[in-house]
PDB file of C-alpha atoms in Angstrom:
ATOM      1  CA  UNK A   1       5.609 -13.313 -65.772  1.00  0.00           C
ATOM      2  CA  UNK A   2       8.641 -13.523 -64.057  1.00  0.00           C
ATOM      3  CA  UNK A   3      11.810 -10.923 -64.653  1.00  0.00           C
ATOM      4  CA  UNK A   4      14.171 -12.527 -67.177  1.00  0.00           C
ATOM      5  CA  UNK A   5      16.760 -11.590 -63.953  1.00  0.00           C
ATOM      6  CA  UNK A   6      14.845 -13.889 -61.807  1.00  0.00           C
ATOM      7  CA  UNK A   7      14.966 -16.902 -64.215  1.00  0.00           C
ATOM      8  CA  UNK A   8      17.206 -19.713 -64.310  1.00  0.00           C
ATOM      9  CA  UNK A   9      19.216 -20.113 -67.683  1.00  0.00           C
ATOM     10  CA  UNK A  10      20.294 -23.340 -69.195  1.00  0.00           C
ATOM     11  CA  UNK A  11      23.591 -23.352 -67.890  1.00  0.00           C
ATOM     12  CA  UNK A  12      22.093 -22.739 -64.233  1.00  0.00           C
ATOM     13  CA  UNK A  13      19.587 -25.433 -64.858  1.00  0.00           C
ATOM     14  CA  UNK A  14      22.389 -27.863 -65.727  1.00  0.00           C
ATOM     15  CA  UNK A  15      24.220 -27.444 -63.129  1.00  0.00           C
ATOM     16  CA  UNK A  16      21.973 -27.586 -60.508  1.00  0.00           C
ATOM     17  CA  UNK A  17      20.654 -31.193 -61.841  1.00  0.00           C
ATOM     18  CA  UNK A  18      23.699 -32.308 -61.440  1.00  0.00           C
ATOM     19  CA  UNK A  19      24.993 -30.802 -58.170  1.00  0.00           C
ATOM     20  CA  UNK A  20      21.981 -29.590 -56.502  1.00  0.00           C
ATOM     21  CA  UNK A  21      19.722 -30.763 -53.328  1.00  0.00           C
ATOM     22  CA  UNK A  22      16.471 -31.161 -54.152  1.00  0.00           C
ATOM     23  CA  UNK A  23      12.663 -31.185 -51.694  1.00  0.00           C
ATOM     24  CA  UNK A  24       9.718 -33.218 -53.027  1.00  0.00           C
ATOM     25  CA  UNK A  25       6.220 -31.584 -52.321  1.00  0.00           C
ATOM     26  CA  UNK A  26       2.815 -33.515 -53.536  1.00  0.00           C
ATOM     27  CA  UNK A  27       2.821 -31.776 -57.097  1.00  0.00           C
ATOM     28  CA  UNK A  28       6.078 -30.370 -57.358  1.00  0.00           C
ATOM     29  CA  UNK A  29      10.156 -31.280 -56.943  1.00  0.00           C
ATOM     30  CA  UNK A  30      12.296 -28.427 -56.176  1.00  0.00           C
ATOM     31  CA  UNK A  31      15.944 -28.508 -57.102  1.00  0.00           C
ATOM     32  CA  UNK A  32      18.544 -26.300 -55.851  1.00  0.00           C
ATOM     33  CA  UNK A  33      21.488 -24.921 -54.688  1.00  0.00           C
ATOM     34  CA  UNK A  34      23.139 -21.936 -52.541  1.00  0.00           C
ATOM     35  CA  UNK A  35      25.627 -19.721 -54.701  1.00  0.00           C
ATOM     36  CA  UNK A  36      28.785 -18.676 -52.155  1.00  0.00           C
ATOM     37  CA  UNK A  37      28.438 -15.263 -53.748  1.00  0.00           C
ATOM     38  CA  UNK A  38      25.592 -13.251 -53.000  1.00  0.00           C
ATOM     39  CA  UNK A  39      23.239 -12.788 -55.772  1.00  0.00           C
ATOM     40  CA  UNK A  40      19.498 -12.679 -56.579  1.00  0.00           C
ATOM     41  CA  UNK A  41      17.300 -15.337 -57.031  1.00  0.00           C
ATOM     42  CA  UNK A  42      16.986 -17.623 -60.123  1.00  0.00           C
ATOM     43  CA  UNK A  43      14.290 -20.001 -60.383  1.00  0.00           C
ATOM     44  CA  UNK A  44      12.626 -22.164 -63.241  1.00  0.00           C
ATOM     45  CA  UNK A  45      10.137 -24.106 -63.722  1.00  0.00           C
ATOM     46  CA  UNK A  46       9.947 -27.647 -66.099  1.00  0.00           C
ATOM     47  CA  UNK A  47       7.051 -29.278 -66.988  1.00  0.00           C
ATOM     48  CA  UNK A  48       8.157 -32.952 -68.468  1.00  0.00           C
ATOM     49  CA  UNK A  49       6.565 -34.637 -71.589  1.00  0.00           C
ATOM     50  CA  UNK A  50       5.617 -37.299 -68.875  1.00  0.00           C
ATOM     51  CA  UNK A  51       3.180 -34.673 -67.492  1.00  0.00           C
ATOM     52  CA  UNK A  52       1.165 -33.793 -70.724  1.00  0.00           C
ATOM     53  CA  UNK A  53       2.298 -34.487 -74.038  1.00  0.00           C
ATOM     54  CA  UNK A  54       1.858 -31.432 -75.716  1.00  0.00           C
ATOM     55  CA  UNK A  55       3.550 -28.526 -75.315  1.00  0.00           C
ATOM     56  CA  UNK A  56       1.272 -26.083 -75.452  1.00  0.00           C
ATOM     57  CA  UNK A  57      -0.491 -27.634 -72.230  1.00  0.00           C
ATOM     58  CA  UNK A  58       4.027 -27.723 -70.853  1.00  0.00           C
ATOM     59  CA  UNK A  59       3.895 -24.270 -71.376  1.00  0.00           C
ATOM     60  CA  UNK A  60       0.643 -22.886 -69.773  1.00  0.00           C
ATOM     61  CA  UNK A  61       1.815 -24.561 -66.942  1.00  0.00           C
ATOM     62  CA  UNK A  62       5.583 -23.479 -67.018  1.00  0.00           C
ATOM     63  CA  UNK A  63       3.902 -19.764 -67.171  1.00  0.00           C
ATOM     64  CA  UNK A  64       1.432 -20.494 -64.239  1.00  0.00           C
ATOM     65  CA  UNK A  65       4.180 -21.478 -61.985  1.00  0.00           C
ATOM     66  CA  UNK A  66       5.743 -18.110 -63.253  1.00  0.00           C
ATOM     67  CA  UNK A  67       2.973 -16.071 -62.217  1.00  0.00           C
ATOM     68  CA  UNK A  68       2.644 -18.181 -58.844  1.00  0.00           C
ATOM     69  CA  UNK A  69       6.114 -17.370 -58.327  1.00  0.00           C
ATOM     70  CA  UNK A  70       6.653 -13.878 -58.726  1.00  0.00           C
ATOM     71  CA  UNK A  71       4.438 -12.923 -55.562  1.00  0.00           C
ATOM     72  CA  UNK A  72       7.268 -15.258 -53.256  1.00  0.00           C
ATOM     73  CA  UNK A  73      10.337 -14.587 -54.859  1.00  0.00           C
ATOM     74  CA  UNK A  74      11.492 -12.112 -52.190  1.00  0.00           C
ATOM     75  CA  UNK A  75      10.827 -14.815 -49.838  1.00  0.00           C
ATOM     76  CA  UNK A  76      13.802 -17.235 -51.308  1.00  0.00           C
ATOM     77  CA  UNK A  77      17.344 -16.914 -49.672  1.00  0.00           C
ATOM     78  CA  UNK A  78      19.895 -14.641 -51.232  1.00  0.00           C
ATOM     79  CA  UNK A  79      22.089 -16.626 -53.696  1.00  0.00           C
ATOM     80  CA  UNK A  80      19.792 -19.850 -54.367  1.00  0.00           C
ATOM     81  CA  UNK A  81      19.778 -21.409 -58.006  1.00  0.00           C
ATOM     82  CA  UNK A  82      17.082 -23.135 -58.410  1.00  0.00           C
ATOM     83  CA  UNK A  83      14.689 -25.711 -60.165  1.00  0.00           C
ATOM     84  CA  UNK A  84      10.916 -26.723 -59.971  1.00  0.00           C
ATOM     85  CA  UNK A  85       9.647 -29.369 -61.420  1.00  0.00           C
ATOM     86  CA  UNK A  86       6.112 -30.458 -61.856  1.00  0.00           C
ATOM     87  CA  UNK A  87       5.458 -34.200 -60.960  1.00  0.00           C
ATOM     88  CA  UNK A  88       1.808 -33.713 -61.417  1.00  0.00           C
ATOM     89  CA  UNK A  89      -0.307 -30.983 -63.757  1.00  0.00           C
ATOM     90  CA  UNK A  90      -2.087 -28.162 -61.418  1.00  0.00           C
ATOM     91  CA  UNK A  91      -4.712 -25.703 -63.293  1.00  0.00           C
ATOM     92  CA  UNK A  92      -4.735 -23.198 -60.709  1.00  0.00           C
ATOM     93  CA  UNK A  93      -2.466 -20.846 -59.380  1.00  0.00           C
ATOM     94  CA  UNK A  94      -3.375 -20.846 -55.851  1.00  0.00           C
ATOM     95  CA  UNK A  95      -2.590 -24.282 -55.323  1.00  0.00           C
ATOM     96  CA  UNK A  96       1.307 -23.989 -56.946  1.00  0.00           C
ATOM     97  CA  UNK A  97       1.591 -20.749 -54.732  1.00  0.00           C
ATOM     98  CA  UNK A  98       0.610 -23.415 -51.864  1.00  0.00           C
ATOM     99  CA  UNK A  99       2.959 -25.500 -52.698  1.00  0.00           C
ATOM    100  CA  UNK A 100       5.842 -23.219 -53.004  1.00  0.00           C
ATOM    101  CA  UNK A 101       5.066 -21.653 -49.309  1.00  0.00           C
ATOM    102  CA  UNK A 102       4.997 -25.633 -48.492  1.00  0.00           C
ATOM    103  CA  UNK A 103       8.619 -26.145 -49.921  1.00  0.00           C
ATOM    104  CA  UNK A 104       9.869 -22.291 -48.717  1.00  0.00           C
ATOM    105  CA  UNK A 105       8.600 -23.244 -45.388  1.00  0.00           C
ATOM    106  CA  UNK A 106      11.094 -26.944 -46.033  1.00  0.00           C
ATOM    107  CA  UNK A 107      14.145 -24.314 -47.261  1.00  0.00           C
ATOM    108  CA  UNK A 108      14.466 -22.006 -44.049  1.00  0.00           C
TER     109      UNK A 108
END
């Protein structure tokens, strides 16, 4: 899992839906934005109801992306706030870690 440091609160979340740029990938959407002041990382992950309707399924794939995650978030800019957000549902890690080099590789 992912430091509680690392992670995007509510608040964070919030605001970057509403002011944020976002990147689409094939299975994932990644919201963002780039704090002025330099600070760590902090990333989420959403799975919508639209996805798979129960939650348990929502959060098994909230905590994969977590896992996928923690092995790239060194790799993220200094100061980003940001979102992912699963369009489609993925059972393995490799392929979200795929995807998240394919949308780091979009950010730089």
């Amino acid at each position: 899992m992912l430091a509680k440091k690392n992670r995007a609160d509510t608040k964070i979340v919030e605001q970057v839906f509403k002011t944020g740029k976002f990147i689409n990938s094939q299975f994932l959407t990644f919201k963002y934005k780039l704090n002025s002041t330099p600070s760590i990382p902090r990333i989420s992950f959403v799975a919508p109801k639209s996805i798979t309707k129960l939650a348990v399924n929502r959060n098994k794939l909230r905590r994969l992306g977590y896992q996928a995650l923690k092995k790239h978030i060194n790799t993220f800019p200094i100061g980003i706030e940001g979102v992912f957000v699963f369009k489609k549902p993925l059972s393995s890690i490799k392929d979200i870690e795929n995807e998240i080099k394919n949308i780091l590789s979009k950010i730089h």
